[in-house]
PDB file of N, CA, C and O in Angstrom:
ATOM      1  N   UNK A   1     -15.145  40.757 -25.269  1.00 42.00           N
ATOM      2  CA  UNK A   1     -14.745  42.143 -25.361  1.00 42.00           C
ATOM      3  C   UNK A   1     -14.653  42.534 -26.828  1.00 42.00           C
ATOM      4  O   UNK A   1     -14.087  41.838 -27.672  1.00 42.00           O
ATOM      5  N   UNK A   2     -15.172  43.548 -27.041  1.00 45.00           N
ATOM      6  CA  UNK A   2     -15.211  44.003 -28.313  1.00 45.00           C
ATOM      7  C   UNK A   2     -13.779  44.507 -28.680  1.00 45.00           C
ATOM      8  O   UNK A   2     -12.940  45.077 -27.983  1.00 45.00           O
ATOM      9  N   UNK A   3     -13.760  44.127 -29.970  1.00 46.00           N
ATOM     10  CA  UNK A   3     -11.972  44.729 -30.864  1.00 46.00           C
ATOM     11  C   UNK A   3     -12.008  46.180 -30.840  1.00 46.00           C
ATOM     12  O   UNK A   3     -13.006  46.709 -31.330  1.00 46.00           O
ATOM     13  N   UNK A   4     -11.170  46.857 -30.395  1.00 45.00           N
ATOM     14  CA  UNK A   4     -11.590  48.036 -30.106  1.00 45.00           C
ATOM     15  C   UNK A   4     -10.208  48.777 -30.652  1.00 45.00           C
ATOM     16  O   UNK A   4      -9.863  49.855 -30.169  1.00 45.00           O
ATOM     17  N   UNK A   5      -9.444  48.119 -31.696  1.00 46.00           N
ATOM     18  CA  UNK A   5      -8.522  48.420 -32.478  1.00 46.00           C
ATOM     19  C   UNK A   5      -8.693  49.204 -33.933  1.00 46.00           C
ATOM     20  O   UNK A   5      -9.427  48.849 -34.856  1.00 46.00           O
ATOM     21  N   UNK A   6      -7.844  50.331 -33.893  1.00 49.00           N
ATOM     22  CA  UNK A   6      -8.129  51.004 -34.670  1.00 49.00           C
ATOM     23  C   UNK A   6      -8.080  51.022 -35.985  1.00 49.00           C
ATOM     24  O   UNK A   6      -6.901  50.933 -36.328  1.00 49.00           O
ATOM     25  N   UNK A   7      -8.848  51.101 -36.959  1.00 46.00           N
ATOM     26  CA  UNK A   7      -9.142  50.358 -38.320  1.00 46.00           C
ATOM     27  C   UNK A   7      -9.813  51.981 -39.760  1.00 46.00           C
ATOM     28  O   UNK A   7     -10.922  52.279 -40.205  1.00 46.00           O
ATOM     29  N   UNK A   8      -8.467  52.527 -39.958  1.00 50.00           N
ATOM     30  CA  UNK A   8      -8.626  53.753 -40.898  1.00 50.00           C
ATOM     31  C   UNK A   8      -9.256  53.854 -41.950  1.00 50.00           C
ATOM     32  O   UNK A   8      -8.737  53.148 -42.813  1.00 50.00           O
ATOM     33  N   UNK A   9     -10.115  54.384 -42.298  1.00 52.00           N
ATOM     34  CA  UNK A   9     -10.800  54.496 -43.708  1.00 52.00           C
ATOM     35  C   UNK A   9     -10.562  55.638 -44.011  1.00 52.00           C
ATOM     36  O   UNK A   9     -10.651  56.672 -43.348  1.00 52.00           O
ATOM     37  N   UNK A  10     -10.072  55.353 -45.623  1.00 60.00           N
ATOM     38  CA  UNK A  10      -9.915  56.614 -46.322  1.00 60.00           C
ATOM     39  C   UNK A  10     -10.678  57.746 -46.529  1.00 60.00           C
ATOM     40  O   UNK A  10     -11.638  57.477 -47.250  1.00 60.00           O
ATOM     41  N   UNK A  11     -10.636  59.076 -46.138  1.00 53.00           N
ATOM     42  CA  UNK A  11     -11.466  59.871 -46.500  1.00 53.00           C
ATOM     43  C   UNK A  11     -11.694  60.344 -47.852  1.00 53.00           C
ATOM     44  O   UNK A  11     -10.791  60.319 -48.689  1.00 53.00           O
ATOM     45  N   UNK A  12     -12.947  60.806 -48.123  1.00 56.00           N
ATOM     46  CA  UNK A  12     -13.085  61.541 -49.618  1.00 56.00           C
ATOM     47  C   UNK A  12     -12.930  60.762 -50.664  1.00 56.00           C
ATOM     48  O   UNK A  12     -12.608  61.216 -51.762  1.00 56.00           O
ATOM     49  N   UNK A  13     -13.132  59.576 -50.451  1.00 64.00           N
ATOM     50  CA  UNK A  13     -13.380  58.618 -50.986  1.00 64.00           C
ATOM     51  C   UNK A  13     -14.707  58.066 -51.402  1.00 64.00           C
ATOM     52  O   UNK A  13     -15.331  57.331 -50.636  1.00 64.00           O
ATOM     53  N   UNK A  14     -15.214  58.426 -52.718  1.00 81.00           N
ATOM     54  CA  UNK A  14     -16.428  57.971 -52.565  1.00 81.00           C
ATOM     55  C   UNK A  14     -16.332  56.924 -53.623  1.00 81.00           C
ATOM     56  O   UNK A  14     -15.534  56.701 -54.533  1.00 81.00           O
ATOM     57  N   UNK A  15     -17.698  56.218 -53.077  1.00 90.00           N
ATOM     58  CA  UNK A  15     -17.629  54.836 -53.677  1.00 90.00           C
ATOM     59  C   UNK A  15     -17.863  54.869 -55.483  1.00 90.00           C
ATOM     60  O   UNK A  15     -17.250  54.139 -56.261  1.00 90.00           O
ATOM     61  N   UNK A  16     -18.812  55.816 -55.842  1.00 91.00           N
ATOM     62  CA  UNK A  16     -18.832  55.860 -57.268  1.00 91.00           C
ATOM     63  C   UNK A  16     -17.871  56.095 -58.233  1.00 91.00           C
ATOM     64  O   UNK A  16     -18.147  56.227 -59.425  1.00 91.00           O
ATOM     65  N   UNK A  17     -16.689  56.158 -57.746  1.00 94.00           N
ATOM     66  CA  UNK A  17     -15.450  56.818 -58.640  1.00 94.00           C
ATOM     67  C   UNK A  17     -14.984  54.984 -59.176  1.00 94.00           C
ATOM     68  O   UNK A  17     -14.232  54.671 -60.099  1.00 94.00           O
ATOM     69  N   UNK A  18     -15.888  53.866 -58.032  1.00 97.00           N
ATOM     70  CA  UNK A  18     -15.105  52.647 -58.676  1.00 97.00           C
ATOM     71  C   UNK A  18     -16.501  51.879 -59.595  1.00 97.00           C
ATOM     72  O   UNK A  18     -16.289  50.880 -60.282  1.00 97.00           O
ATOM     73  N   UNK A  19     -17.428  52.290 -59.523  1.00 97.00           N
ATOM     74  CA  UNK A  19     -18.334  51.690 -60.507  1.00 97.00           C
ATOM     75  C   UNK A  19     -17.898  52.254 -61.882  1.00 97.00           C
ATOM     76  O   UNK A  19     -17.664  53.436 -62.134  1.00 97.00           O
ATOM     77  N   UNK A  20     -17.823  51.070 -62.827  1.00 97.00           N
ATOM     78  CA  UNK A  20     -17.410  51.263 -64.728  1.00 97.00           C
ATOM     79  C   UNK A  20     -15.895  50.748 -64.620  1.00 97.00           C
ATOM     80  O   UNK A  20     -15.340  50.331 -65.636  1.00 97.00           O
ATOM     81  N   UNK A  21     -15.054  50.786 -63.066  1.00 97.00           N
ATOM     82  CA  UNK A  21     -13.758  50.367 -63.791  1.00 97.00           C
ATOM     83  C   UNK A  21     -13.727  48.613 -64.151  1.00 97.00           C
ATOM     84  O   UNK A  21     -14.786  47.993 -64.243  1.00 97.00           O
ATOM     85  N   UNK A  22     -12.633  48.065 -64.300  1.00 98.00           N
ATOM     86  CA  UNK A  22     -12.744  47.204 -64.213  1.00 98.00           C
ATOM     87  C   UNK A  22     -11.810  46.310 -62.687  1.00 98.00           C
ATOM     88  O   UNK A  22     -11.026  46.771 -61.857  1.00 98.00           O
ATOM     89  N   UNK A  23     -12.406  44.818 -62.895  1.00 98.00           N
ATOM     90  CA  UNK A  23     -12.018  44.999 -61.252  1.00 98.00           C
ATOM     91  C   UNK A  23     -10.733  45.005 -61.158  1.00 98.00           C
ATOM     92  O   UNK A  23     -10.513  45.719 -60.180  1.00 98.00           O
ATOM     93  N   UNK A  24      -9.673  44.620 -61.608  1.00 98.00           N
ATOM     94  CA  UNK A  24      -7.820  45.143 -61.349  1.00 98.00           C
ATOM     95  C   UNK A  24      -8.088  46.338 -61.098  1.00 98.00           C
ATOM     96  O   UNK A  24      -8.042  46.831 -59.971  1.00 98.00           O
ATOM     97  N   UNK A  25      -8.457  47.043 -62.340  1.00 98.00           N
ATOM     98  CA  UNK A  25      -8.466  48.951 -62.060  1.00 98.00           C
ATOM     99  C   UNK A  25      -8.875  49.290 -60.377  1.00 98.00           C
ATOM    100  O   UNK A  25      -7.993  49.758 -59.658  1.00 98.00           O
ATOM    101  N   UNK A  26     -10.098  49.053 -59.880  1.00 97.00           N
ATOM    102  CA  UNK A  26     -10.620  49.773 -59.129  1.00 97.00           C
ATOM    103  C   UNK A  26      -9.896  48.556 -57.847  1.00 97.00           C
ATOM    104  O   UNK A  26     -10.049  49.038 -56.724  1.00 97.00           O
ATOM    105  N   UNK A  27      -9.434  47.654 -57.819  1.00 97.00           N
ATOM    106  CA  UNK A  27      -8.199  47.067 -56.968  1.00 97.00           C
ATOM    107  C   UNK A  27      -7.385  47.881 -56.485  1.00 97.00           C
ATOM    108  O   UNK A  27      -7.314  48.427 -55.385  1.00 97.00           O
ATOM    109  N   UNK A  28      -6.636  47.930 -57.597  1.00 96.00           N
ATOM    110  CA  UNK A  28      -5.595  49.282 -57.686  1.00 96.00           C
ATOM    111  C   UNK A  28      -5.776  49.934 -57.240  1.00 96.00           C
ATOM    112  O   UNK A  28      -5.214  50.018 -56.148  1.00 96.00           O
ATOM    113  N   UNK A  29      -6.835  51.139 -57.701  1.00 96.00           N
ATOM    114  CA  UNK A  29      -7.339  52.503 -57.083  1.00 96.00           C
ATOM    115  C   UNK A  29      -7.716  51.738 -55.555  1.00 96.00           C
ATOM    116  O   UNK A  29      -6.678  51.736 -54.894  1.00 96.00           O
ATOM    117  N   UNK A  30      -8.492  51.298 -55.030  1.00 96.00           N
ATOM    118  CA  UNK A  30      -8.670  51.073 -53.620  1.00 96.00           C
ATOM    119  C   UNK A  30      -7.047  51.128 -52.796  1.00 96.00           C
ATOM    120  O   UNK A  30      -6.611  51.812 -51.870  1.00 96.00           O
ATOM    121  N   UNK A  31      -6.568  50.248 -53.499  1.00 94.00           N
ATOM    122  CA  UNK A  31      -5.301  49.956 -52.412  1.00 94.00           C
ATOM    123  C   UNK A  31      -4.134  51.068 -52.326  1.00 94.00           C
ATOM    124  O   UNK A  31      -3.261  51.113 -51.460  1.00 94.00           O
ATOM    125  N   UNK A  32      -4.321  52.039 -53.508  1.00 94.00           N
ATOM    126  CA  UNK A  32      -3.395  53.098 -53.750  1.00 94.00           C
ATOM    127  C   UNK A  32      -3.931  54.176 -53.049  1.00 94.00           C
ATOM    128  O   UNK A  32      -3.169  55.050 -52.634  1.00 94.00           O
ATOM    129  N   UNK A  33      -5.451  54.260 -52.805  1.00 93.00           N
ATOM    130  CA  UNK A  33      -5.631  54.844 -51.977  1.00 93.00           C
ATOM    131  C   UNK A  33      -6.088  54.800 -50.145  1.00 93.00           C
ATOM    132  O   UNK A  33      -6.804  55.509 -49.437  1.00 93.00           O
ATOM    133  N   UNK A  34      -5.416  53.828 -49.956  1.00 93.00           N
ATOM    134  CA  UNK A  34      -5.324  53.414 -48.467  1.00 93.00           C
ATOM    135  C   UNK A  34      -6.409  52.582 -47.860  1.00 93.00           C
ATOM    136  O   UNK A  34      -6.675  52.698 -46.663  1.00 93.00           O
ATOM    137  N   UNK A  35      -7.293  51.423 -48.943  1.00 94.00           N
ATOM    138  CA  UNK A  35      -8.260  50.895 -47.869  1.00 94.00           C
ATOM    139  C   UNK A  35      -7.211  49.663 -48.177  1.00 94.00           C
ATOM    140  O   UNK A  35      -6.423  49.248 -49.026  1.00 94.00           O
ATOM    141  N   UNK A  36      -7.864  49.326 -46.644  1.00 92.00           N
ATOM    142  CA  UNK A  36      -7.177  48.045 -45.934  1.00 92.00           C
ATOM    143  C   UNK A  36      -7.278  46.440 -46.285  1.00 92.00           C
ATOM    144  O   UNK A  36      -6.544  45.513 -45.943  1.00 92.00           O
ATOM    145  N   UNK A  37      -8.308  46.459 -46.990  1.00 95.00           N
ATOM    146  CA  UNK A  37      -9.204  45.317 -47.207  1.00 95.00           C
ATOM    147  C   UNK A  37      -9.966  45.904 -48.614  1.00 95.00           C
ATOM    148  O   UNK A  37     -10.292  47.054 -48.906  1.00 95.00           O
ATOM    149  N   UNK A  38     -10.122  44.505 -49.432  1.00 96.00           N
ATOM    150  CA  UNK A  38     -10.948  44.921 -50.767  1.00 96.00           C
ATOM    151  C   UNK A  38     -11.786  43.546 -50.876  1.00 96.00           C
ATOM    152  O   UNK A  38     -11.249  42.457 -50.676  1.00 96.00           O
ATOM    153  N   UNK A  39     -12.657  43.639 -51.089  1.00 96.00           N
ATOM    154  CA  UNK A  39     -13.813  42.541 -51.137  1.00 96.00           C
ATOM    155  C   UNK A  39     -14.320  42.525 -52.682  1.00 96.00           C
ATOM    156  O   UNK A  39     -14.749  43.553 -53.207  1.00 96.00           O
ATOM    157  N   UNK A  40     -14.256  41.543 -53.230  1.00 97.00           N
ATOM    158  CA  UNK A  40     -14.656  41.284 -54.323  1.00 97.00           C
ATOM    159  C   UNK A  40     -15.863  39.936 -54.638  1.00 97.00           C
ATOM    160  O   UNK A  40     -15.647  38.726 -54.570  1.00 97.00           O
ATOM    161  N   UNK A  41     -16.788  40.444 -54.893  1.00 97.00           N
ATOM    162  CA  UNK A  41     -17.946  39.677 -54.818  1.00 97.00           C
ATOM    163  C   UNK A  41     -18.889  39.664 -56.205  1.00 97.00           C
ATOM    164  O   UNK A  41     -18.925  40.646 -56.946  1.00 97.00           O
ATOM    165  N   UNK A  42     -19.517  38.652 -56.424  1.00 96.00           N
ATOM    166  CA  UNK A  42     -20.856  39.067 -57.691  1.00 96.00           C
ATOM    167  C   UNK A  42     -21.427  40.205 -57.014  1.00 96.00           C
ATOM    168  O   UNK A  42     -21.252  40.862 -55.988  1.00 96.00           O
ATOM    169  N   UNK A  43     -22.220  40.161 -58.067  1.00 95.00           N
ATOM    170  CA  UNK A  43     -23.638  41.143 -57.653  1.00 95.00           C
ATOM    171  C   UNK A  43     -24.513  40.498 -56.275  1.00 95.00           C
ATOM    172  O   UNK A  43     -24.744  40.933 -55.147  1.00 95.00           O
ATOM    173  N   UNK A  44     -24.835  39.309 -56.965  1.00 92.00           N
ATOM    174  CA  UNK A  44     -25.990  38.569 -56.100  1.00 92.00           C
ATOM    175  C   UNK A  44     -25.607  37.427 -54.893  1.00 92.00           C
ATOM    176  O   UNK A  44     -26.123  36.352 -54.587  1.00 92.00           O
ATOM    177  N   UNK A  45     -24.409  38.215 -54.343  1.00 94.00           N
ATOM    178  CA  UNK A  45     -24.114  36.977 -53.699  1.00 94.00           C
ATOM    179  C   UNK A  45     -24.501  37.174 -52.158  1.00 94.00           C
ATOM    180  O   UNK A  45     -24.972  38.172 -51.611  1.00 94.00           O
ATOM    181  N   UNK A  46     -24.141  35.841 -51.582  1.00 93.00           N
ATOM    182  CA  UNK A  46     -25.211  35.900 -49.905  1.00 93.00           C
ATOM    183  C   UNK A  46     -23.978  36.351 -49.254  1.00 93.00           C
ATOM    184  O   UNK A  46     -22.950  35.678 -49.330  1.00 93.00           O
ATOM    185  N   UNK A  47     -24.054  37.814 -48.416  1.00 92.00           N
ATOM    186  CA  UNK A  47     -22.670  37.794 -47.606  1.00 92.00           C
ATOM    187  C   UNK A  47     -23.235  38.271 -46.260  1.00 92.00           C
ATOM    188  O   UNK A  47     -24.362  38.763 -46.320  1.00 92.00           O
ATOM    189  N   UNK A  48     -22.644  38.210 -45.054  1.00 87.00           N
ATOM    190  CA  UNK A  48     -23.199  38.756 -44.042  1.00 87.00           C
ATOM    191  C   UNK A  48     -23.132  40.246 -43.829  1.00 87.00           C
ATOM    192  O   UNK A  48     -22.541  40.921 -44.671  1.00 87.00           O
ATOM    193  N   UNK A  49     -23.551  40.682 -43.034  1.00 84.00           N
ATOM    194  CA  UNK A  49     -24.108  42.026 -42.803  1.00 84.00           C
ATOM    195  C   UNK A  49     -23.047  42.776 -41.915  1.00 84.00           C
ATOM    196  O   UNK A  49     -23.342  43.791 -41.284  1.00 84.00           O
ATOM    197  N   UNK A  50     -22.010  42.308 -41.908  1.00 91.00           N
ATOM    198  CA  UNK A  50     -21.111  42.730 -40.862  1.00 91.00           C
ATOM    199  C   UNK A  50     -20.337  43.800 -41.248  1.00 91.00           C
ATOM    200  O   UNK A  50     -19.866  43.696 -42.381  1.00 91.00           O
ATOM    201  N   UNK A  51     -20.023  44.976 -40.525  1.00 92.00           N
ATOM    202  CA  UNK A  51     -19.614  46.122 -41.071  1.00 92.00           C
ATOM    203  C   UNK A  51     -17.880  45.892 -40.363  1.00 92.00           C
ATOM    204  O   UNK A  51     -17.582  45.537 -39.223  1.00 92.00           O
ATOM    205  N   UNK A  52     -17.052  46.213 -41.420  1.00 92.00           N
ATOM    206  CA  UNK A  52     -15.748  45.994 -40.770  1.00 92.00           C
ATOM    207  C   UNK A  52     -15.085  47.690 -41.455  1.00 92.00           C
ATOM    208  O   UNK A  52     -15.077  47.995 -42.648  1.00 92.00           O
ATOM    209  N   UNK A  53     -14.722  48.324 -40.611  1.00 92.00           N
ATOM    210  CA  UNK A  53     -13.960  49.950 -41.263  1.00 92.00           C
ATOM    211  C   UNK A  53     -12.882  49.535 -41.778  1.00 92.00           C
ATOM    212  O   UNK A  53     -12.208  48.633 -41.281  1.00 92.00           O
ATOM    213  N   UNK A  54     -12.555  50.238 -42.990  1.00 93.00           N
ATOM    214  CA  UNK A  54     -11.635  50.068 -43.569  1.00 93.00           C
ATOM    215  C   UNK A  54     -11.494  49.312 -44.982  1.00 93.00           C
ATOM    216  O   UNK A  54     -10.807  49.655 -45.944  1.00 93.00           O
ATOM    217  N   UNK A  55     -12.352  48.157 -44.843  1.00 95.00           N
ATOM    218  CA  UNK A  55     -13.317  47.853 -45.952  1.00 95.00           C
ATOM    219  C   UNK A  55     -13.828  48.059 -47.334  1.00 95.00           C
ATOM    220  O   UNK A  55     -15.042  48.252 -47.280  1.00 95.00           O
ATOM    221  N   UNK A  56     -13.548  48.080 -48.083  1.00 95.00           N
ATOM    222  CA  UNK A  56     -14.087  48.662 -49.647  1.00 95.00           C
ATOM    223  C   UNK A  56     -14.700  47.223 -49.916  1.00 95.00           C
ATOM    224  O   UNK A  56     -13.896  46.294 -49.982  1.00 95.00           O
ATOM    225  N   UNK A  57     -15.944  46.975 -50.064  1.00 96.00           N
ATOM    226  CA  UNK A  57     -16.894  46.452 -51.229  1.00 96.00           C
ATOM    227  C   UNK A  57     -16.730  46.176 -52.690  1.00 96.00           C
ATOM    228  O   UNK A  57     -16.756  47.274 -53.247  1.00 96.00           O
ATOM    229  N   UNK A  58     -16.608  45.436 -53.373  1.00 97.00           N
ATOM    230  CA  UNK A  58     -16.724  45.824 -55.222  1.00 97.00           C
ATOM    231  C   UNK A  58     -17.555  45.158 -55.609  1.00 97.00           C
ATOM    232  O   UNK A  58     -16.953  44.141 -55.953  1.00 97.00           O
ATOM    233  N   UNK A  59     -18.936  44.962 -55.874  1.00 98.00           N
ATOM    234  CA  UNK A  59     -19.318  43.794 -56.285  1.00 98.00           C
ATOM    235  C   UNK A  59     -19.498  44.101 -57.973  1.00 98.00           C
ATOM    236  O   UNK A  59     -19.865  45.119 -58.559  1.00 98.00           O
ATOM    237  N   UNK A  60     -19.122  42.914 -58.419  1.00 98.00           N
ATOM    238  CA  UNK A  60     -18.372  42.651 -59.868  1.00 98.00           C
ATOM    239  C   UNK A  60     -19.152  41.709 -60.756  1.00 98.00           C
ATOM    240  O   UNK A  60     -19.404  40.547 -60.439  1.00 98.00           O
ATOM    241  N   UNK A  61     -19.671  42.525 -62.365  1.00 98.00           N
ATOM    242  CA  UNK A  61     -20.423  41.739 -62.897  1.00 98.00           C
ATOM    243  C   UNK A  61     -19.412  41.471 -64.132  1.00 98.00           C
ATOM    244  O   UNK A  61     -18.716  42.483 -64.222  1.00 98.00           O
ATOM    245  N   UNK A  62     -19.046  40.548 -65.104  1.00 97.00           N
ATOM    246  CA  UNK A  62     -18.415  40.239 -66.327  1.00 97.00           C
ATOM    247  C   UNK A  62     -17.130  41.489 -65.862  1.00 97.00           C
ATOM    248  O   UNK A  62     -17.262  42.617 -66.337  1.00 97.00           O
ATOM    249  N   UNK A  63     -16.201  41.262 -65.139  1.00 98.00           N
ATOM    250  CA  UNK A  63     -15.075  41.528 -64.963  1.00 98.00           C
ATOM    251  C   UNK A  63     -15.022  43.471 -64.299  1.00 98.00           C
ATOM    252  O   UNK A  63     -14.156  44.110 -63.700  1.00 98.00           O
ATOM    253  N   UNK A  64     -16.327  43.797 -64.778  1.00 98.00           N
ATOM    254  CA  UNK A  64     -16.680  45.453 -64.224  1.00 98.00           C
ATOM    255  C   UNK A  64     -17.480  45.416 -63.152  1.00 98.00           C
ATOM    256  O   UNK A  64     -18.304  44.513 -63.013  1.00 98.00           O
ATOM    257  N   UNK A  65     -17.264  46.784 -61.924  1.00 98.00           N
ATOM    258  CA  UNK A  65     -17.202  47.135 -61.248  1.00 98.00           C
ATOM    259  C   UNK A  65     -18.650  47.565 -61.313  1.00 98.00           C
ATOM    260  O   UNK A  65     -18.710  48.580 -62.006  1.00 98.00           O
ATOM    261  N   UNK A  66     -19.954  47.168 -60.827  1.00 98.00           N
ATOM    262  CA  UNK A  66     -21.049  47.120 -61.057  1.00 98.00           C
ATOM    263  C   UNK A  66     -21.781  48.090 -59.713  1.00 98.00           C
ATOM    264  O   UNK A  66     -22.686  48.850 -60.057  1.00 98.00           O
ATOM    265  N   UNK A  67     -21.400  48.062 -58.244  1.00 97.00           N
ATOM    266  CA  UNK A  67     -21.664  48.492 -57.254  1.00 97.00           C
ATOM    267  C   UNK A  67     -20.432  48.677 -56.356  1.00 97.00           C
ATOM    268  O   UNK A  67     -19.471  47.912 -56.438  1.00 97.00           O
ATOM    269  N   UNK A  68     -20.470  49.541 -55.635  1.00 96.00           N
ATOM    270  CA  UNK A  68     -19.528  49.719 -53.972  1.00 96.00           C
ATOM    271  C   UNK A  68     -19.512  50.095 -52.982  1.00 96.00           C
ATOM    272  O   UNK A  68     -19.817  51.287 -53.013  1.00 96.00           O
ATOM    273  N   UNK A  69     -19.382  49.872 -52.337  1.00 95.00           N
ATOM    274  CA  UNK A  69     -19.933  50.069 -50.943  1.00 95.00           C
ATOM    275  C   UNK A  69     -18.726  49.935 -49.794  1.00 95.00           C
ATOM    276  O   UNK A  69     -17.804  49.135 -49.953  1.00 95.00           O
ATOM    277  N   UNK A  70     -18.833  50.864 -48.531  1.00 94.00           N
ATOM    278  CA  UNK A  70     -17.907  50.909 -47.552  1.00 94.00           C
ATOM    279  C   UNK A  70     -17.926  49.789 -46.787  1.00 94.00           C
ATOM    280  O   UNK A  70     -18.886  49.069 -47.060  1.00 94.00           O
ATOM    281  N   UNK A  71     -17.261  49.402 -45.980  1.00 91.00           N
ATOM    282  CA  UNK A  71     -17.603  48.159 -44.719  1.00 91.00           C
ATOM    283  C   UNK A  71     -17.623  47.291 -44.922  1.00 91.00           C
ATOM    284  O   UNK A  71     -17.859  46.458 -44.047  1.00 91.00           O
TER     285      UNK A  71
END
């Protein structure tokens, strides 16, 4: 049975406001603004494809905020 529990993502939130910070900064900003989960990854790394709501992405090159993505 699928999880069928409800999992909020922030609205009006767009992802480019966290590319240039650095990653504490855009930590911060994610969690101050209500996502549930923060993922912190390289650039190039192997992750699965699985979309989870609520989710914020950072993938992080030399300590800055390089890409982001929802899910």
């Amino acid at each position: 049975m699928a999880d069928e529990t409800e999992h909020p993502t922030p609205q009006g939130d767009g992802t480019e406001a966290f590319v240039g910070l650095s990653e504490s900064a855009a930590q911060d900003l994610a969690k101050s603004r209500g996502w549930n989960t923060v993922r912190v990854i390289e650039p190039d790394a192997m992750i699965t494809m699985e979309y989870l709501e609520g989710r914020i992405n950072l993938a992080v090159a030399d300590g800055v905020v390089v890409r982001c993505w929802k899910g």
